[in-house]
């Protein structure tokens, strides 16, 4: 993207880029994020992207429906103020909490969401994964194809489906963003079966490794950081 992108800060100030090497409990992460967002809104702290993993858990956004929690006793369930419905977090999934000051980035919430989508899509493209967004469905998706069952109704043809590889759920307070995105690198995809992810039952869930991309978490982080620079601007270690 060009340097004229309104999602870039006009002053060019870099965003702190923080990576946690060990899984972070959800309540601890939310408390730290809330404190940082308040400090950013008050002008006391720099913007931050925080990359981490969580222990296995389900979160319910403000639009979640109880009937979409299929296995309520499987993992801890956390009610959260982010947008969206039910989602899963766990090992092998890169969560990126996005704490940006939109007063410096155009005050455009829809533009922010489009930027988050393009960030993920650009990161996936670096692994040769063709991903995109779909009308009426939140998140980032990939199309999958394969040979049809020789005895099935599509004998000699291809099966085709769309699977979700990344989720987006954000909230904005005092023009400061929090919560963020989650990218499936190598999570246990069976853990998603305890919910209807984002309220969508007719599509599946995939990951980089499930697609045959044997990326490490460090490699995924590097791709995310490079793509972030394109969409939102420079980063710096705190």
Coordinates of C-alpha atoms in Angstrom, one line a residue:
X1 CA 0.0 0.0 0.0
X2 CA 1.1 3.5 -0.6
X3 CA 2.4 5.8 2.2
X4 CA -0.8 7.8 1.7
X5 CA -2.8 5.1 3.3
X6 CA -5.0 6.7 6.0
X7 CA -4.3 3.8 8.3
X8 CA -0.7 5.0 8.6
X9 CA 0.1 7.5 11.3
X10 CA 0.8 10.9 9.8
X11 CA 3.7 11.4 12.2
X12 CA 5.2 8.0 11.3
X13 CA 5.6 7.0 14.9
X14 CA 6.2 3.2 15.1
X15 CA 4.0 0.8 16.9
X16 CA 5.5 -1.3 19.7
X17 CA 5.7 -5.0 18.6
X18 CA 5.6 -7.4 21.5
X19 CA 5.7 -11.2 21.3
X20 CA 5.1 -13.4 24.4
X21 CA 7.0 -16.7 24.3
X22 CA 4.8 -18.6 26.7
X23 CA 1.0 -19.0 26.7
X24 CA -0.8 -16.2 28.5
X25 CA -4.0 -16.8 30.6
X26 CA -6.9 -15.0 29.0
X27 CA -7.9 -13.0 32.0
X28 CA -4.3 -11.8 32.5
X29 CA -4.1 -10.8 28.8
X30 CA -7.4 -8.8 28.9
X31 CA -6.4 -7.0 32.1
X32 CA -3.1 -6.0 30.6
X33 CA -4.7 -5.0 27.3
X34 CA -7.4 -2.9 29.1
X35 CA -4.7 -1.0 31.0
X36 CA -2.6 -0.3 27.9
X37 CA -5.7 0.9 25.9
X38 CA -6.5 3.3 28.6
X39 CA -2.9 4.6 28.6
X40 CA -2.9 5.0 24.8
X41 CA -6.3 6.9 24.9
X42 CA -4.8 9.3 27.5
X43 CA -1.6 9.9 25.6
X44 CA 0.5 8.1 28.2
X45 CA 1.7 5.1 26.1
X46 CA 2.6 4.1 22.5
X47 CA 0.4 2.0 20.3
X48 CA 1.1 -1.8 20.6
X49 CA 0.6 -5.0 18.8
X50 CA 0.8 -8.0 21.2
X51 CA 1.4 -11.4 19.7
X52 CA 0.7 -14.4 22.0
X53 CA -0.9 -17.8 22.4
X54 CA -3.6 -18.8 24.9
X55 CA -4.3 -22.1 26.7
X56 CA -7.3 -23.8 25.1
X57 CA -10.5 -21.7 25.6
X58 CA -13.6 -20.4 24.0
X59 CA -14.6 -16.7 23.9
X60 CA -18.0 -15.3 23.3
X61 CA -18.3 -11.9 21.6
X62 CA -21.2 -9.5 22.0
X63 CA -23.2 -11.2 19.2
X64 CA -22.7 -14.8 20.5
X65 CA -25.7 -17.1 20.7
X66 CA -25.8 -19.7 23.5
X67 CA -26.9 -22.5 21.2
X68 CA -23.6 -22.1 19.3
X69 CA -21.7 -23.3 22.3
X70 CA -21.9 -27.0 21.5
X71 CA -19.6 -28.3 24.3
X72 CA -19.8 -25.9 27.2
X73 CA -17.7 -28.1 29.6
X74 CA -14.9 -28.8 27.2
X75 CA -12.8 -25.6 27.8
X76 CA -13.2 -22.5 29.8
X77 CA -15.6 -20.0 28.3
X78 CA -15.0 -16.3 28.5
X79 CA -17.6 -13.6 27.8
X80 CA -15.8 -10.7 26.2
X81 CA -16.7 -7.2 24.9
X82 CA -15.2 -7.7 21.4
X83 CA -17.4 -7.8 18.3
X84 CA -18.4 -11.2 16.8
X85 CA -19.7 -14.5 18.2
X86 CA -17.9 -17.6 19.5
X87 CA -14.3 -18.4 18.7
X88 CA -11.6 -20.7 19.9
X89 CA -8.1 -19.8 21.1
X90 CA -5.4 -22.2 21.9
X91 CA -1.8 -23.5 21.3
X92 CA -0.7 -23.3 17.7
X93 CA -2.9 -20.2 17.0
X94 CA -1.3 -16.8 16.8
X95 CA -3.5 -14.2 18.5
X96 CA -2.6 -10.6 17.8
X97 CA -4.1 -8.0 20.1
X98 CA -4.3 -4.7 18.3
X99 CA -4.0 -1.5 20.3
X100 CA -4.0 1.4 17.9
X101 CA -5.0 5.1 18.3
X102 CA -7.5 5.8 15.6
X103 CA -7.4 9.5 16.2
X104 CA -4.0 9.2 14.5
X105 CA -5.3 6.9 11.8
X106 CA -8.4 8.4 10.3
X107 CA -11.1 7.6 12.8
X108 CA -12.5 5.0 10.4
X109 CA -13.7 1.8 12.1
X110 CA -14.7 0.2 8.9
X111 CA -11.4 1.1 7.4
X112 CA -9.7 -0.4 10.4
X113 CA -11.5 -3.8 9.8
X114 CA -10.6 -3.7 6.1
X115 CA -7.0 -3.0 7.1
X116 CA -7.0 -6.0 9.5
X117 CA -8.3 -8.2 6.7
X118 CA -5.6 -6.9 4.2
X119 CA -2.9 -7.4 6.9
X120 CA -3.8 -11.1 7.3
X121 CA -4.3 -11.6 3.5
X122 CA -0.8 -10.1 2.8
X123 CA 0.8 -12.3 5.5
X124 CA -0.8 -15.4 4.1
X125 CA 0.3 -14.5 0.5
X126 CA 3.9 -14.6 1.7
X127 CA 3.4 -18.4 2.2
X128 CA 1.7 -18.8 -1.2
X129 CA -1.8 -19.0 0.3
X130 CA -4.5 -17.3 -1.7
X131 CA -6.9 -15.9 1.0
X132 CA -9.7 -13.4 0.9
X133 CA -12.8 -12.0 2.5
X134 CA -16.4 -13.1 1.8
X135 CA -19.5 -11.0 1.7
X136 CA -21.6 -11.5 4.9
X137 CA -18.9 -13.5 6.6
X138 CA -16.3 -12.1 9.1
X139 CA -12.7 -13.2 8.9
X140 CA -10.4 -14.4 6.3
X141 CA -11.1 -17.5 4.1
X142 CA -9.5 -19.9 1.7
X143 CA -11.1 -21.9 -1.0
X144 CA -10.2 -25.6 -1.1
X145 CA -10.6 -28.1 -3.9
X146 CA -10.0 -31.8 -4.3
X147 CA -11.0 -34.8 -6.5
X148 CA -14.6 -35.9 -6.0
X149 CA -15.4 -39.4 -4.7
X150 CA -15.4 -41.7 -7.8
X151 CA -18.7 -43.1 -6.6
X152 CA -20.3 -39.9 -5.5
X153 CA -22.6 -37.6 -7.4
X154 CA -19.7 -35.5 -8.6
X155 CA -17.7 -38.4 -9.9
X156 CA -14.9 -37.2 -12.2
X157 CA -15.2 -33.7 -10.9
X158 CA -14.0 -31.7 -7.9
X159 CA -15.3 -31.0 -4.4
X160 CA -15.0 -27.4 -3.3
X161 CA -15.5 -25.7 0.0
X162 CA -14.4 -22.5 1.8
X163 CA -12.6 -22.8 5.2
X164 CA -11.8 -20.0 7.7
X165 CA -8.2 -19.5 8.5
X166 CA -8.3 -16.3 10.5
X167 CA -10.8 -14.6 12.8
X168 CA -11.3 -10.9 13.5
X169 CA -13.0 -9.4 16.5
X170 CA -12.3 -5.8 17.6
X171 CA -13.7 -3.2 19.9
X172 CA -13.1 0.5 19.9
X173 CA -13.1 2.7 23.0
X174 CA -12.3 6.4 23.0
X175 CA -11.0 5.8 19.4
X176 CA -8.5 3.2 20.7
X177 CA -8.7 -0.3 19.4
X178 CA -8.4 -3.6 21.4
X179 CA -8.9 -7.3 20.9
X180 CA -7.8 -8.1 17.3
X181 CA -7.1 -11.1 15.1
X182 CA -6.3 -14.8 15.4
X183 CA -4.4 -16.7 12.7
X184 CA -4.5 -20.5 12.7
X185 CA -0.9 -21.7 12.2
X186 CA -1.0 -25.2 13.7
X187 CA -3.8 -25.5 16.3
X188 CA -5.7 -28.7 17.0
X189 CA -8.6 -28.1 14.6
X190 CA -10.8 -30.6 16.5
X191 CA -11.0 -28.0 19.3
X192 CA -13.2 -25.9 17.0
X193 CA -15.8 -28.6 17.1
X194 CA -17.1 -27.5 20.5
X195 CA -18.5 -24.3 19.0
X196 CA -20.1 -23.0 15.9
X197 CA -17.2 -20.7 14.9
X198 CA -18.5 -17.2 14.4
X199 CA -22.0 -18.6 14.1
X200 CA -21.2 -20.2 10.7
X201 CA -22.0 -23.9 10.5
X202 CA -21.8 -24.5 6.8
X203 CA -18.1 -23.9 6.4
X204 CA -15.0 -25.4 7.9
X205 CA -11.8 -24.2 9.7
X206 CA -8.3 -24.7 8.5
X207 CA -4.7 -23.7 9.3
X208 CA -1.4 -23.1 7.5
X209 CA -0.2 -26.6 8.4
X210 CA -3.6 -28.1 7.4
X211 CA -3.1 -26.5 4.0
X212 CA 0.3 -28.1 3.7
X213 CA 2.3 -25.0 4.7
X214 CA 4.8 -26.2 7.4
X215 CA 5.3 -22.8 8.9
X216 CA 6.7 -22.3 12.4
X217 CA 5.2 -19.7 14.7
X218 CA 8.3 -17.6 14.3
X219 CA 7.8 -17.6 10.5
X220 CA 4.2 -16.7 10.9
X221 CA 5.2 -13.8 13.2
X222 CA 7.7 -12.6 10.6
X223 CA 5.1 -12.6 7.9
X224 CA 2.6 -10.8 10.1
X225 CA 5.2 -8.1 11.0
X226 CA 6.2 -7.5 7.4
X227 CA 2.6 -7.3 6.2
X228 CA 1.7 -5.0 9.1
X229 CA 4.3 -2.5 7.8
X230 CA 2.6 -2.5 4.5
X231 CA -0.9 -1.7 5.9
X232 CA -0.3 0.2 9.1
X233 CA 3.2 1.4 9.1
X234 CA 6.5 0.8 11.0
X235 CA 7.0 -1.2 14.2
X236 CA 9.7 -1.2 16.9
X237 CA 10.6 -3.5 19.8
X238 CA 9.7 -1.8 23.1

